[in-house]
Amino acid sequence: MIRDIVIWPDPILKEVAKPVERVDDALRKLLDDMAETMYAADGVGLAAPQVAVLKRVIVIDTSPRQEGQRLIHLVNPEIVKTEGTTTYTEGCLSIPGEAEDVDRADKVWVRALDYHGKPFELECEGLLSIAVQHECDHLQGTLFVDHLSSLKRELIRRRMKKLKADQAEERAEKKAAQVKGAKRHESAL
Ligand SMILES: [Zn+2]
């Protein structure tokens, strides 16, 4: 099931997500929904707070842009080691249409539970490393805009507020059109 992606600014995106106690069928359903939502939105990563669930859960699939990759589920992820620095132009499914350079670690090692609750450790390079850092940030209530200057962040905030207002207006118009359509149908009887 595709879930709605929360658009920034929204208070839920600033919350710290809670650790998962048990990887059960309900959690696997969340993981499946998140992967479906990520693919439908053409993203390479998604964190649970972005679908309004405050759990430490991430899905990542950088395979469209990185060779040898696949879908990865990370439950209670923890970056245990970093190496070097790099700059990457990042976007975010919660901040559509925006992309800015963010300074990150070049390589990271992440420890997490997998789809079946089994612990694993993963060495991440390139886009996968960026995605792991970006998504782990989400679990701490941090977005890529928080790594930018306040001036840049405020400009993006203004554009996002406008986007959200436009979307709300569009939804209201659609609803009004539906009501009108229904009325027309009624009077045709
Ligand atoms: Zn994001």
PDB file of C-alpha atoms and ligand atoms in Angstrom:
ATOM      1  CA  MET A   1       0.000   0.000   0.000  1.00  0.00           C
ATOM      2  CA  ILE A   2       1.333   3.397  -0.994  1.00  0.00           C
ATOM      3  CA  ARG A   3       1.303   5.807   1.947  1.00  0.00           C
ATOM      4  CA  ASP A   4       1.181   9.623   1.901  1.00  0.00           C
ATOM      5  CA  ILE A   5       4.575  11.293   2.201  1.00  0.00           C
ATOM      6  CA  VAL A   6       4.736  14.099   4.763  1.00  0.00           C
ATOM      7  CA  ILE A   7       5.970  17.356   3.222  1.00  0.00           C
ATOM      8  CA  TRP A   8       8.315  19.663   5.160  1.00  0.00           C
ATOM      9  CA  PRO A   9       7.769  21.801   7.164  1.00  0.00           C
ATOM     10  CA  ASP A  10       5.727  19.515   9.394  1.00  0.00           C
ATOM     11  CA  PRO A  11       6.243  18.984  13.146  1.00  0.00           C
ATOM     12  CA  ILE A  12       6.393  15.179  12.797  1.00  0.00           C
ATOM     13  CA  LEU A  13       9.567  15.457  10.689  1.00  0.00           C
ATOM     14  CA  LYS A  14      11.297  17.161  13.637  1.00  0.00           C
ATOM     15  CA  GLU A  15      10.557  14.321  16.090  1.00  0.00           C
ATOM     16  CA  VAL A  16      13.073  11.693  17.170  1.00  0.00           C
ATOM     17  CA  ALA A  17      11.821   8.243  16.087  1.00  0.00           C
ATOM     18  CA  LYS A  18      11.554   5.412  18.634  1.00  0.00           C
ATOM     19  CA  PRO A  19      13.474   2.118  18.457  1.00  0.00           C
ATOM     20  CA  VAL A  20      11.602  -0.938  17.168  1.00  0.00           C
ATOM     21  CA  GLU A  21      11.135  -3.597  19.849  1.00  0.00           C
ATOM     22  CA  ARG A  22      10.190  -6.512  17.622  1.00  0.00           C
ATOM     23  CA  VAL A  23      10.445  -7.200  13.904  1.00  0.00           C
ATOM     24  CA  ASP A  24       7.075  -8.863  13.326  1.00  0.00           C
ATOM     25  CA  ASP A  25       4.529  -9.081  10.496  1.00  0.00           C
ATOM     26  CA  ALA A  26       3.135  -5.625  11.307  1.00  0.00           C
ATOM     27  CA  LEU A  27       6.613  -4.124  10.967  1.00  0.00           C
ATOM     28  CA  ARG A  28       7.242  -6.070   7.737  1.00  0.00           C
ATOM     29  CA  LYS A  29       3.994  -4.598   6.392  1.00  0.00           C
ATOM     30  CA  LEU A  30       5.358  -1.124   7.189  1.00  0.00           C
ATOM     31  CA  LEU A  31       8.640  -2.009   5.433  1.00  0.00           C
ATOM     32  CA  ASP A  32       6.730  -3.260   2.363  1.00  0.00           C
ATOM     33  CA  ASP A  33       4.552  -0.134   2.282  1.00  0.00           C
ATOM     34  CA  MET A  34       7.585   2.088   2.629  1.00  0.00           C
ATOM     35  CA  ALA A  35       9.389   0.364  -0.251  1.00  0.00           C
ATOM     36  CA  GLU A  36       6.271   0.637  -2.431  1.00  0.00           C
ATOM     37  CA  THR A  37       5.906   4.324  -1.515  1.00  0.00           C
ATOM     38  CA  MET A  38       9.586   5.002  -2.230  1.00  0.00           C
ATOM     39  CA  TYR A  39       9.461   3.329  -5.664  1.00  0.00           C
ATOM     40  CA  ALA A  40       6.195   5.080  -6.593  1.00  0.00           C
ATOM     41  CA  ALA A  41       7.784   8.440  -5.728  1.00  0.00           C
ATOM     42  CA  ASP A  42      10.956   7.578  -7.681  1.00  0.00           C
ATOM     43  CA  GLY A  43      13.116   7.898  -4.565  1.00  0.00           C
ATOM     44  CA  VAL A  44      16.202   5.958  -3.468  1.00  0.00           C
ATOM     45  CA  GLY A  45      15.475   6.096   0.260  1.00  0.00           C
ATOM     46  CA  LEU A  46      12.651   6.632   2.739  1.00  0.00           C
ATOM     47  CA  ALA A  47      12.497   6.871   6.526  1.00  0.00           C
ATOM     48  CA  ALA A  48       9.380   5.968   8.542  1.00  0.00           C
ATOM     49  CA  PRO A  49       8.797   9.519   9.890  1.00  0.00           C
ATOM     50  CA  GLN A  50       8.266  10.561   6.250  1.00  0.00           C
ATOM     51  CA  VAL A  51       5.117   8.424   6.241  1.00  0.00           C
ATOM     52  CA  ALA A  52       4.167   9.750   9.704  1.00  0.00           C
ATOM     53  CA  VAL A  53       5.400   6.673  11.622  1.00  0.00           C
ATOM     54  CA  LEU A  54       7.848   7.533  14.412  1.00  0.00           C
ATOM     55  CA  LYS A  55       9.835   4.299  14.303  1.00  0.00           C
ATOM     56  CA  ARG A  56      13.530   3.766  13.554  1.00  0.00           C
ATOM     57  CA  VAL A  57      12.928   2.140  10.177  1.00  0.00           C
ATOM     58  CA  ILE A  58      14.503   2.895   6.788  1.00  0.00           C
ATOM     59  CA  VAL A  59      14.307   1.487   3.271  1.00  0.00           C
ATOM     60  CA  ILE A  60      16.959   2.240   0.655  1.00  0.00           C
ATOM     61  CA  ASP A  61      17.442   1.145  -2.947  1.00  0.00           C
ATOM     62  CA  THR A  62      20.110   3.040  -4.852  1.00  0.00           C
ATOM     63  CA  SER A  63      20.159   0.507  -7.719  1.00  0.00           C
ATOM     64  CA  PRO A  64      18.666   2.935 -10.262  1.00  0.00           C
ATOM     65  CA  ARG A  65      21.825   5.060  -9.872  1.00  0.00           C
ATOM     66  CA  GLN A  66      24.432   2.722  -8.392  1.00  0.00           C
ATOM     67  CA  GLU A  67      25.613  -0.591  -9.779  1.00  0.00           C
ATOM     68  CA  GLY A  68      25.373  -3.774  -7.717  1.00  0.00           C
ATOM     69  CA  GLN A  69      22.749  -2.428  -5.297  1.00  0.00           C
ATOM     70  CA  ARG A  70      19.339  -3.725  -4.201  1.00  0.00           C
ATOM     71  CA  LEU A  71      16.540  -2.967  -1.763  1.00  0.00           C
ATOM     72  CA  ILE A  72      17.831  -2.776   1.817  1.00  0.00           C
ATOM     73  CA  HIS A  73      15.679  -2.712   4.966  1.00  0.00           C
ATOM     74  CA  LEU A  74      17.293  -1.127   8.027  1.00  0.00           C
ATOM     75  CA  VAL A  75      15.580  -1.455  11.410  1.00  0.00           C
ATOM     76  CA  ASN A  76      17.126   0.433  14.366  1.00  0.00           C
ATOM     77  CA  PRO A  77      20.108   1.489  12.207  1.00  0.00           C
ATOM     78  CA  GLU A  78      23.222   2.841  13.835  1.00  0.00           C
ATOM     79  CA  ILE A  79      26.201   4.347  12.034  1.00  0.00           C
ATOM     80  CA  VAL A  80      29.134   2.790  13.868  1.00  0.00           C
ATOM     81  CA  LYS A  81      32.020   4.222  11.862  1.00  0.00           C
ATOM     82  CA  THR A  82      32.644   6.936   9.273  1.00  0.00           C
ATOM     83  CA  GLU A  83      35.575   7.720   7.003  1.00  0.00           C
ATOM     84  CA  GLY A  84      36.545  10.784   4.968  1.00  0.00           C
ATOM     85  CA  THR A  85      34.327  13.606   3.744  1.00  0.00           C
ATOM     86  CA  THR A  86      32.406  14.289   0.545  1.00  0.00           C
ATOM     87  CA  THR A  87      29.826  16.697  -0.836  1.00  0.00           C
ATOM     88  CA  TYR A  88      26.715  15.478  -2.590  1.00  0.00           C
ATOM     89  CA  THR A  89      23.734  17.281  -4.108  1.00  0.00           C
ATOM     90  CA  GLU A  90      20.824  15.878  -2.115  1.00  0.00           C
ATOM     91  CA  GLY A  91      17.095  15.966  -2.547  1.00  0.00           C
ATOM     92  CA  CYS A  92      14.365  14.605  -0.277  1.00  0.00           C
ATOM     93  CA  LEU A  93      10.930  13.104  -0.939  1.00  0.00           C
ATOM     94  CA  SER A  94       9.616  15.368   1.849  1.00  0.00           C
ATOM     95  CA  ILE A  95      11.048  18.468   0.132  1.00  0.00           C
ATOM     96  CA  PRO A  96      10.024  17.907  -3.503  1.00  0.00           C
ATOM     97  CA  GLY A  97      11.768  19.809  -6.275  1.00  0.00           C
ATOM     98  CA  GLU A  98      14.646  21.028  -4.103  1.00  0.00           C
ATOM     99  CA  ALA A  99      18.296  19.913  -4.173  1.00  0.00           C
ATOM    100  CA  GLU A 100      21.345  21.366  -2.444  1.00  0.00           C
ATOM    101  CA  ASP A 101      24.960  20.418  -1.724  1.00  0.00           C
ATOM    102  CA  VAL A 102      25.421  18.769   1.674  1.00  0.00           C
ATOM    103  CA  ASP A 103      28.719  17.805   3.333  1.00  0.00           C
ATOM    104  CA  ARG A 104      28.744  14.173   4.461  1.00  0.00           C
ATOM    105  CA  ALA A 105      31.136  11.411   5.462  1.00  0.00           C
ATOM    106  CA  ASP A 106      32.502   9.624   2.398  1.00  0.00           C
ATOM    107  CA  LYS A 107      32.115   6.085   3.755  1.00  0.00           C
ATOM    108  CA  VAL A 108      29.988   4.763   6.608  1.00  0.00           C
ATOM    109  CA  TRP A 109      29.479   1.442   8.349  1.00  0.00           C
ATOM    110  CA  VAL A 110      25.928   0.860   9.537  1.00  0.00           C
ATOM    111  CA  ARG A 111      24.610  -1.771  11.924  1.00  0.00           C
ATOM    112  CA  ALA A 112      20.906  -2.669  11.846  1.00  0.00           C
ATOM    113  CA  LEU A 113      18.313  -5.439  11.941  1.00  0.00           C
ATOM    114  CA  ASP A 114      17.112  -6.796   8.619  1.00  0.00           C
ATOM    115  CA  TYR A 115      13.609  -7.707   7.310  1.00  0.00           C
ATOM    116  CA  HIS A 116      13.608 -10.782   9.541  1.00  0.00           C
ATOM    117  CA  GLY A 117      15.044  -9.094  12.633  1.00  0.00           C
ATOM    118  CA  LYS A 118      18.533 -10.485  12.085  1.00  0.00           C
ATOM    119  CA  PRO A 119      21.445  -8.158  12.924  1.00  0.00           C
ATOM    120  CA  PHE A 120      23.854  -7.241  10.125  1.00  0.00           C
ATOM    121  CA  GLU A 121      26.544  -4.708   9.367  1.00  0.00           C
ATOM    122  CA  LEU A 122      26.999  -2.987   6.031  1.00  0.00           C
ATOM    123  CA  GLU A 123      29.893  -1.029   4.574  1.00  0.00           C
ATOM    124  CA  CYS A 124      28.475   1.811   2.464  1.00  0.00           C
ATOM    125  CA  GLU A 125      30.088   3.852  -0.275  1.00  0.00           C
ATOM    126  CA  GLY A 126      28.924   6.365  -2.882  1.00  0.00           C
ATOM    127  CA  LEU A 127      25.204   7.105  -3.064  1.00  0.00           C
ATOM    128  CA  LEU A 128      24.403   4.304  -0.582  1.00  0.00           C
ATOM    129  CA  SER A 129      26.598   6.019   2.031  1.00  0.00           C
ATOM    130  CA  ILE A 130      24.844   9.349   1.396  1.00  0.00           C
ATOM    131  CA  ALA A 131      21.398   7.703   1.566  1.00  0.00           C
ATOM    132  CA  VAL A 132      22.183   5.939   4.871  1.00  0.00           C
ATOM    133  CA  GLN A 133      23.336   9.227   6.417  1.00  0.00           C
ATOM    134  CA  HIS A 134      20.365  11.167   5.010  1.00  0.00           C
ATOM    135  CA  GLU A 135      17.816   8.585   6.238  1.00  0.00           C
ATOM    136  CA  CYS A 136      19.459   8.141   9.663  1.00  0.00           C
ATOM    137  CA  ASP A 137      19.214  11.940   9.994  1.00  0.00           C
ATOM    138  CA  HIS A 138      15.441  11.651   9.448  1.00  0.00           C
ATOM    139  CA  LEU A 139      15.203   9.336  12.485  1.00  0.00           C
ATOM    140  CA  GLN A 140      16.755  12.139  14.571  1.00  0.00           C
ATOM    141  CA  GLY A 141      14.349  14.757  13.192  1.00  0.00           C
ATOM    142  CA  THR A 142      17.028  16.266  10.965  1.00  0.00           C
ATOM    143  CA  LEU A 143      16.511  17.069   7.289  1.00  0.00           C
ATOM    144  CA  PHE A 144      19.070  17.991   4.642  1.00  0.00           C
ATOM    145  CA  VAL A 145      17.918  21.619   4.876  1.00  0.00           C
ATOM    146  CA  ASP A 146      19.167  21.636   8.491  1.00  0.00           C
ATOM    147  CA  HIS A 147      22.694  21.268   7.071  1.00  0.00           C
ATOM    148  CA  LEU A 148      22.269  24.457   4.957  1.00  0.00           C
ATOM    149  CA  SER A 149      22.597  28.134   5.862  1.00  0.00           C
ATOM    150  CA  SER A 150      19.511  29.610   7.529  1.00  0.00           C
ATOM    151  CA  LEU A 151      19.018  31.895   4.520  1.00  0.00           C
ATOM    152  CA  LYS A 152      18.841  28.943   2.081  1.00  0.00           C
ATOM    153  CA  ARG A 153      16.626  27.004   4.485  1.00  0.00           C
ATOM    154  CA  GLU A 154      14.155  29.884   4.793  1.00  0.00           C
ATOM    155  CA  LEU A 155      13.922  30.279   1.005  1.00  0.00           C
ATOM    156  CA  ILE A 156      13.129  26.574   0.657  1.00  0.00           C
ATOM    157  CA  ARG A 157      10.665  26.750   3.568  1.00  0.00           C
ATOM    158  CA  ARG A 158       8.809  29.557   1.783  1.00  0.00           C
ATOM    159  CA  ARG A 159       8.626  27.566  -1.474  1.00  0.00           C
ATOM    160  CA  MET A 160       7.396  24.457   0.386  1.00  0.00           C
ATOM    161  CA  LYS A 161       4.683  26.428   2.193  1.00  0.00           C
ATOM    162  CA  LYS A 162       3.532  27.782  -1.173  1.00  0.00           C
ATOM    163  CA  LEU A 163       3.574  24.244  -2.633  1.00  0.00           C
ATOM    164  CA  LYS A 164       1.503  22.929   0.284  1.00  0.00           C
ATOM    165  CA  ALA A 165      -0.978  25.790  -0.032  1.00  0.00           C
ATOM    166  CA  ASP A 166      -1.326  25.103  -3.777  1.00  0.00           C
ATOM    167  CA  GLN A 167      -1.852  21.384  -3.114  1.00  0.00           C
ATOM    168  CA  ALA A 168      -4.533  22.134  -0.502  1.00  0.00           C
ATOM    169  CA  GLU A 169      -6.274  24.474  -2.927  1.00  0.00           C
ATOM    170  CA  GLU A 170      -6.134  21.842  -5.677  1.00  0.00           C
ATOM    171  CA  ARG A 171      -7.663  19.248  -3.336  1.00  0.00           C
ATOM    172  CA  ALA A 172     -10.434  21.700  -2.349  1.00  0.00           C
ATOM    173  CA  GLU A 173     -11.164  22.449  -6.007  1.00  0.00           C
ATOM    174  CA  LYS A 174     -11.309  18.748  -6.848  1.00  0.00           C
ATOM    175  CA  LYS A 175     -13.705  18.140  -3.974  1.00  0.00           C
ATOM    176  CA  ALA A 176     -15.890  21.071  -5.062  1.00  0.00           C
ATOM    177  CA  ALA A 177     -15.943  19.705  -8.619  1.00  0.00           C
ATOM    178  CA  GLN A 178     -16.976  16.286  -7.307  1.00  0.00           C
ATOM    179  CA  VAL A 179     -19.830  17.801  -5.289  1.00  0.00           C
ATOM    180  CA  LYS A 180     -20.895  19.814  -8.338  1.00  0.00           C
ATOM    181  CA  GLY A 181     -20.731  16.664 -10.478  1.00  0.00           C
ATOM    182  CA  ALA A 182     -22.822  14.764  -7.957  1.00  0.00           C
ATOM    183  CA  LYS A 183     -25.417  17.538  -7.903  1.00  0.00           C
ATOM    184  CA  ARG A 184     -25.582  17.611 -11.660  1.00  0.00           C
ATOM    185  CA  HIS A 185     -26.101  13.877 -11.634  1.00  0.00           C
ATOM    186  CA  GLU A 186     -28.844  14.229  -9.055  1.00  0.00           C
ATOM    187  CA  SER A 187     -30.743  16.874 -11.027  1.00  0.00           C
ATOM    188  CA  ALA A 188     -30.546  14.700 -14.157  1.00  0.00           C
ATOM    189  CA  LEU A 189     -32.688  12.013 -12.520  1.00  0.00           C
TER     190      LEU A 189
HETATM  191 ZN    ZN B   1      14.726  12.793   3.008  1.00  0.00          ZN
END
